[in-house]
Amino acid sequence: MKQAKPSNKDQWLTDGQGLCLLIKSTGSKYWRLKYRFQGKQKTLNLGVYPSVSLKQARQKVAEAKQLRPFSTETS
């Protein structure tokens, strides 16, 4: 995550189970959970990297899935 560098457009790095790191062209990094609800793709904000580590982001994904079973299929 530290080595991911910004480019001239936004990038998505995926970790699996819908967990993604959004790298903005400004250099900011945001944890997101991509999921589907009623057939539409949604995104849940999990925090800003490095304030929220990969381990913490994965824990937040597990907590979110316990509260509501998300479908993490992306198309």
mmCIF file of N, CA and C in Angstrom:
data_model
loop_
_atom_site.group_PDB
_atom_site.id
_atom_site.type_symbol
_atom_site.label_atom_id
_atom_site.label_comp_id
_atom_site.label_asym_id
_atom_site.label_seq_id
_atom_site.Cartn_x
_atom_site.Cartn_y
_atom_site.Cartn_z
ATOM 1 N N MET A 1 0.812 -1.181 0.000
ATOM 2 C CA MET A 1 0.000 0.000 0.000
ATOM 3 C C MET A 1 0.870 1.265 0.000
ATOM 4 N N LYS A 2 1.956 1.209 0.740
ATOM 5 C CA LYS A 2 2.845 2.368 0.792
ATOM 6 C C LYS A 2 3.461 2.643 -0.572
ATOM 7 N N GLN A 3 3.697 1.578 -1.347
ATOM 8 C CA GLN A 3 4.385 1.722 -2.624
ATOM 9 C C GLN A 3 3.466 2.171 -3.746
ATOM 10 N N ALA A 4 2.159 2.152 -3.521
ATOM 11 C CA ALA A 4 1.218 2.557 -4.561
ATOM 12 C C ALA A 4 1.327 4.064 -4.774
ATOM 13 N N LYS A 5 1.610 4.443 -5.993
ATOM 14 C CA LYS A 5 1.823 5.849 -6.327
ATOM 15 C C LYS A 5 0.642 6.392 -7.133
ATOM 16 N N PRO A 6 0.322 7.668 -6.944
ATOM 17 C CA PRO A 6 -0.764 8.261 -7.727
ATOM 18 C C PRO A 6 -0.364 8.431 -9.184
ATOM 19 N N SER A 7 -1.347 8.421 -10.050
ATOM 20 C CA SER A 7 -1.113 8.684 -11.466
ATOM 21 C C SER A 7 -2.036 9.833 -11.866
ATOM 22 N N ASN A 8 -2.168 10.064 -13.151
ATOM 23 C CA ASN A 8 -2.986 11.185 -13.597
ATOM 24 C C ASN A 8 -4.487 10.900 -13.504
ATOM 25 N N LYS A 9 -4.871 9.671 -13.137
ATOM 26 C CA LYS A 9 -6.287 9.359 -12.913
ATOM 27 C C LYS A 9 -6.414 8.447 -11.698
ATOM 28 N N ASP A 10 -7.621 8.332 -11.172
ATOM 29 C CA ASP A 10 -7.867 7.505 -9.989
ATOM 30 C C ASP A 10 -7.617 6.032 -10.301
ATOM 31 N N GLN A 11 -7.093 5.299 -9.303
ATOM 32 C CA GLN A 11 -6.817 3.864 -9.449
ATOM 33 C C GLN A 11 -7.513 3.101 -8.339
ATOM 34 N N TRP A 12 -7.889 1.862 -8.618
ATOM 35 C CA TRP A 12 -8.467 0.962 -7.616
ATOM 36 C C TRP A 12 -7.549 -0.241 -7.459
ATOM 37 N N LEU A 13 -7.104 -0.515 -6.243
ATOM 38 C CA LEU A 13 -6.356 -1.735 -5.938
ATOM 39 C C LEU A 13 -7.284 -2.624 -5.127
ATOM 40 N N THR A 14 -7.443 -3.871 -5.531
ATOM 41 C CA THR A 14 -8.370 -4.762 -4.846
ATOM 42 C C THR A 14 -7.621 -5.734 -3.942
ATOM 43 N N ASP A 15 -8.276 -6.074 -2.825
ATOM 44 C CA ASP A 15 -7.710 -7.013 -1.863
ATOM 45 C C ASP A 15 -8.533 -8.297 -1.802
ATOM 46 N N GLY A 16 -9.717 -8.273 -2.323
ATOM 47 C CA GLY A 16 -10.597 -9.431 -2.287
ATOM 48 C C GLY A 16 -11.793 -9.180 -1.390
ATOM 49 N N GLN A 17 -12.837 -9.939 -1.573
ATOM 50 C CA GLN A 17 -14.078 -9.828 -0.800
ATOM 51 C C GLN A 17 -14.670 -8.425 -0.886
ATOM 52 N N GLY A 18 -14.373 -7.693 -1.973
ATOM 53 C CA GLY A 18 -14.933 -6.366 -2.169
ATOM 54 C C GLY A 18 -14.104 -5.235 -1.587
ATOM 55 N N LEU A 19 -13.058 -5.543 -0.824
ATOM 56 C CA LEU A 19 -12.217 -4.507 -0.224
ATOM 57 C C LEU A 19 -11.299 -3.911 -1.289
ATOM 58 N N CYS A 20 -11.301 -2.584 -1.399
ATOM 59 C CA CYS A 20 -10.483 -1.888 -2.389
ATOM 60 C C CYS A 20 -9.809 -0.679 -1.759
ATOM 61 N N LEU A 21 -8.684 -0.306 -2.339
ATOM 62 C CA LEU A 21 -8.005 0.925 -1.961
ATOM 63 C C LEU A 21 -8.096 1.860 -3.156
ATOM 64 N N LEU A 22 -8.771 2.990 -2.963
ATOM 65 C CA LEU A 22 -8.902 3.999 -4.009
ATOM 66 C C LEU A 22 -7.743 4.969 -3.864
ATOM 67 N N ILE A 23 -6.945 5.096 -4.915
ATOM 68 C CA ILE A 23 -5.828 6.026 -4.918
ATOM 69 C C ILE A 23 -6.205 7.173 -5.850
ATOM 70 N N LYS A 24 -6.424 8.329 -5.258
ATOM 71 C CA LYS A 24 -6.818 9.510 -6.033
ATOM 72 C C LYS A 24 -5.594 10.089 -6.734
ATOM 73 N N SER A 25 -5.835 10.850 -7.781
ATOM 74 C CA SER A 25 -4.733 11.469 -8.521
ATOM 75 C C SER A 25 -3.969 12.471 -7.663
ATOM 76 N N THR A 26 -4.578 12.932 -6.568
ATOM 77 C CA THR A 26 -3.925 13.864 -5.648
ATOM 78 C C THR A 26 -2.974 13.153 -4.692
ATOM 79 N N GLY A 27 -3.046 11.810 -4.637
ATOM 80 C CA GLY A 27 -2.188 11.026 -3.752
ATOM 81 C C GLY A 27 -2.917 10.498 -2.523
ATOM 82 N N SER A 28 -4.136 10.939 -2.277
ATOM 83 C CA SER A 28 -4.919 10.454 -1.142
ATOM 84 C C SER A 28 -5.332 9.001 -1.379
ATOM 85 N N LYS A 29 -5.398 8.218 -0.294
ATOM 86 C CA LYS A 29 -5.745 6.801 -0.388
ATOM 87 C C LYS A 29 -6.907 6.510 0.549
ATOM 88 N N TYR A 30 -7.954 5.887 0.025
ATOM 89 C CA TYR A 30 -9.179 5.620 0.771
ATOM 90 C C TYR A 30 -9.554 4.153 0.680
ATOM 91 N N TRP A 31 -9.919 3.551 1.817
ATOM 92 C CA TRP A 31 -10.433 2.184 1.836
ATOM 93 C C TRP A 31 -11.905 2.212 1.481
ATOM 94 N N ARG A 32 -12.322 1.322 0.579
ATOM 95 C CA ARG A 32 -13.720 1.219 0.163
ATOM 96 C C ARG A 32 -14.125 -0.252 0.129
ATOM 97 N N LEU A 33 -15.392 -0.490 0.399
ATOM 98 C CA LEU A 33 -15.976 -1.819 0.241
ATOM 99 C C LEU A 33 -16.993 -1.728 -0.877
ATOM 100 N N LYS A 34 -16.753 -2.460 -1.963
ATOM 101 C CA LYS A 34 -17.700 -2.495 -3.077
ATOM 102 C C LYS A 34 -18.641 -3.676 -2.862
ATOM 103 N N TYR A 35 -19.926 -3.424 -2.994
ATOM 104 C CA TYR A 35 -20.920 -4.483 -2.824
ATOM 105 C C TYR A 35 -22.146 -4.178 -3.672
ATOM 106 N N ARG A 36 -23.031 -5.138 -3.746
ATOM 107 C CA ARG A 36 -24.280 -4.954 -4.495
ATOM 108 C C ARG A 36 -25.452 -4.998 -3.536
ATOM 109 N N PHE A 37 -26.406 -4.103 -3.785
ATOM 110 C CA PHE A 37 -27.647 -4.057 -3.015
ATOM 111 C C PHE A 37 -28.775 -3.853 -3.996
ATOM 112 N N GLN A 38 -29.700 -4.788 -4.017
ATOM 113 C CA GLN A 38 -30.836 -4.774 -4.937
ATOM 114 C C GLN A 38 -30.381 -4.595 -6.382
ATOM 115 N N GLY A 39 -29.302 -5.298 -6.735
ATOM 116 C CA GLY A 39 -28.819 -5.304 -8.105
ATOM 117 C C GLY A 39 -27.969 -4.108 -8.501
ATOM 118 N N LYS A 40 -27.752 -3.169 -7.591
ATOM 119 C CA LYS A 40 -26.959 -1.982 -7.917
ATOM 120 C C LYS A 40 -25.660 -1.982 -7.114
ATOM 121 N N GLN A 41 -24.583 -1.558 -7.764
ATOM 122 C CA GLN A 41 -23.296 -1.502 -7.070
ATOM 123 C C GLN A 41 -23.279 -0.311 -6.123
ATOM 124 N N LYS A 42 -22.824 -0.559 -4.920
ATOM 125 C CA LYS A 42 -22.700 0.468 -3.883
ATOM 126 C C LYS A 42 -21.273 0.450 -3.365
ATOM 127 N N THR A 43 -20.881 1.515 -2.679
ATOM 128 C CA THR A 43 -19.545 1.612 -2.097
ATOM 129 C C THR A 43 -19.666 2.126 -0.673
ATOM 130 N N LEU A 44 -19.021 1.435 0.250
ATOM 131 C CA LEU A 44 -18.998 1.824 1.658
ATOM 132 C C LEU A 44 -17.611 2.344 2.006
ATOM 133 N N ASN A 45 -17.539 3.544 2.593
ATOM 134 C CA ASN A 45 -16.271 4.142 2.985
ATOM 135 C C ASN A 45 -15.814 3.514 4.290
ATOM 136 N N LEU A 46 -14.570 3.022 4.325
ATOM 137 C CA LEU A 46 -14.029 2.368 5.518
ATOM 138 C C LEU A 46 -12.943 3.188 6.208
ATOM 139 N N GLY A 47 -12.489 4.270 5.598
ATOM 140 C CA GLY A 47 -11.478 5.111 6.221
ATOM 141 C C GLY A 47 -10.378 5.505 5.266
ATOM 142 N N VAL A 48 -9.441 6.278 5.799
ATOM 143 C CA VAL A 48 -8.335 6.819 5.013
ATOM 144 C C VAL A 48 -7.059 6.079 5.386
ATOM 145 N N TYR A 49 -6.295 5.669 4.368
ATOM 146 C CA TYR A 49 -4.997 5.049 4.594
ATOM 147 C C TYR A 49 -3.986 6.165 4.763
ATOM 148 N N PRO A 50 -3.096 6.163 5.711
ATOM 149 C CA PRO A 50 -2.659 5.104 6.594
ATOM 150 C C PRO A 50 -3.312 5.124 7.978
ATOM 151 N N SER A 51 -4.261 6.038 8.221
ATOM 152 C CA SER A 51 -4.939 6.066 9.521
ATOM 153 C C SER A 51 -5.628 4.740 9.812
ATOM 154 N N VAL A 52 -6.163 4.115 8.764
ATOM 155 C CA VAL A 52 -6.778 2.792 8.871
ATOM 156 C C VAL A 52 -5.866 1.822 8.121
ATOM 157 N N SER A 53 -5.299 0.860 8.839
ATOM 158 C CA SER A 53 -4.378 -0.105 8.230
ATOM 159 C C SER A 53 -5.143 -1.160 7.436
ATOM 160 N N LEU A 54 -4.417 -1.973 6.700
ATOM 161 C CA LEU A 54 -5.032 -3.069 5.945
ATOM 162 C C LEU A 54 -5.751 -4.017 6.898
ATOM 163 N N LYS A 55 -5.118 -4.340 8.018
ATOM 164 C CA LYS A 55 -5.727 -5.238 8.998
ATOM 165 C C LYS A 55 -7.029 -4.652 9.541
ATOM 166 N N GLN A 56 -7.028 -3.366 9.860
ATOM 167 C CA GLN A 56 -8.234 -2.713 10.375
ATOM 168 C C GLN A 56 -9.319 -2.667 9.305
ATOM 169 N N ALA A 57 -8.940 -2.409 8.063
ATOM 170 C CA ALA A 57 -9.913 -2.368 6.963
ATOM 171 C C ALA A 57 -10.562 -3.734 6.785
ATOM 172 N N ARG A 58 -9.767 -4.798 6.869
ATOM 173 C CA ARG A 58 -10.323 -6.155 6.749
ATOM 174 C C ARG A 58 -11.277 -6.458 7.900
ATOM 175 N N GLN A 59 -10.953 -5.979 9.109
ATOM 176 C CA GLN A 59 -11.845 -6.167 10.258
ATOM 177 C C GLN A 59 -13.165 -5.423 10.046
ATOM 178 N N LYS A 60 -13.088 -4.212 9.487
ATOM 179 C CA LYS A 60 -14.298 -3.444 9.215
ATOM 180 C C LYS A 60 -15.172 -4.132 8.172
ATOM 181 N N VAL A 61 -14.547 -4.769 7.184
ATOM 182 C CA VAL A 61 -15.306 -5.525 6.175
ATOM 183 C C VAL A 61 -16.044 -6.678 6.849
ATOM 184 N N ALA A 62 -15.360 -7.404 7.725
ATOM 185 C CA ALA A 62 -15.977 -8.530 8.434
ATOM 186 C C ALA A 62 -17.142 -8.046 9.296
ATOM 187 N N GLU A 63 -16.971 -6.916 9.975
ATOM 188 C CA GLU A 63 -18.045 -6.358 10.806
ATOM 189 C C GLU A 63 -19.236 -5.955 9.951
ATOM 190 N N ALA A 64 -18.974 -5.312 8.820
ATOM 191 C CA ALA A 64 -20.054 -4.874 7.932
ATOM 192 C C ALA A 64 -20.829 -6.068 7.392
ATOM 193 N N LYS A 65 -20.124 -7.140 7.072
ATOM 194 C CA LYS A 65 -20.800 -8.323 6.532
ATOM 195 C C LYS A 65 -21.618 -9.043 7.591
ATOM 196 N N GLN A 66 -21.253 -8.908 8.863
ATOM 197 C CA GLN A 66 -22.056 -9.500 9.935
ATOM 198 C C GLN A 66 -23.341 -8.718 10.123
ATOM 199 N N LEU A 67 -23.265 -7.396 9.972
ATOM 200 C CA LEU A 67 -24.452 -6.557 10.126
ATOM 201 C C LEU A 67 -25.435 -6.767 8.977
ATOM 202 N N ARG A 68 -24.901 -6.899 7.788
ATOM 203 C CA ARG A 68 -25.745 -7.083 6.610
ATOM 204 C C ARG A 68 -24.981 -7.932 5.608
ATOM 205 N N PRO A 69 -25.538 -9.041 5.196
ATOM 206 C CA PRO A 69 -24.824 -9.892 4.229
ATOM 207 C C PRO A 69 -24.795 -9.230 2.848
ATOM 208 N N PHE A 70 -23.643 -8.723 2.470
ATOM 209 C CA PHE A 70 -23.474 -8.056 1.171
ATOM 210 C C PHE A 70 -23.119 -9.081 0.118
ATOM 211 N N SER A 71 -23.524 -8.783 -1.105
ATOM 212 C CA SER A 71 -23.026 -9.518 -2.256
ATOM 213 C C SER A 71 -21.870 -8.698 -2.807
ATOM 214 N N THR A 72 -20.676 -9.274 -2.901
ATOM 215 C CA THR A 72 -19.519 -8.529 -3.366
ATOM 216 C C THR A 72 -19.219 -8.791 -4.835
ATOM 217 N N GLU A 73 -20.196 -9.301 -5.570
ATOM 218 C CA GLU A 73 -20.000 -9.514 -7.000
ATOM 219 C C GLU A 73 -19.887 -8.153 -7.674
ATOM 220 N N THR A 74 -18.903 -7.997 -8.517
ATOM 221 C CA THR A 74 -18.778 -6.767 -9.304
ATOM 222 C C THR A 74 -18.868 -7.134 -10.774
ATOM 223 N N SER A 75 -19.489 -6.273 -11.516
ATOM 224 C CA SER A 75 -19.611 -6.555 -12.959
ATOM 225 C C SER A 75 -19.211 -5.369 -13.774
#
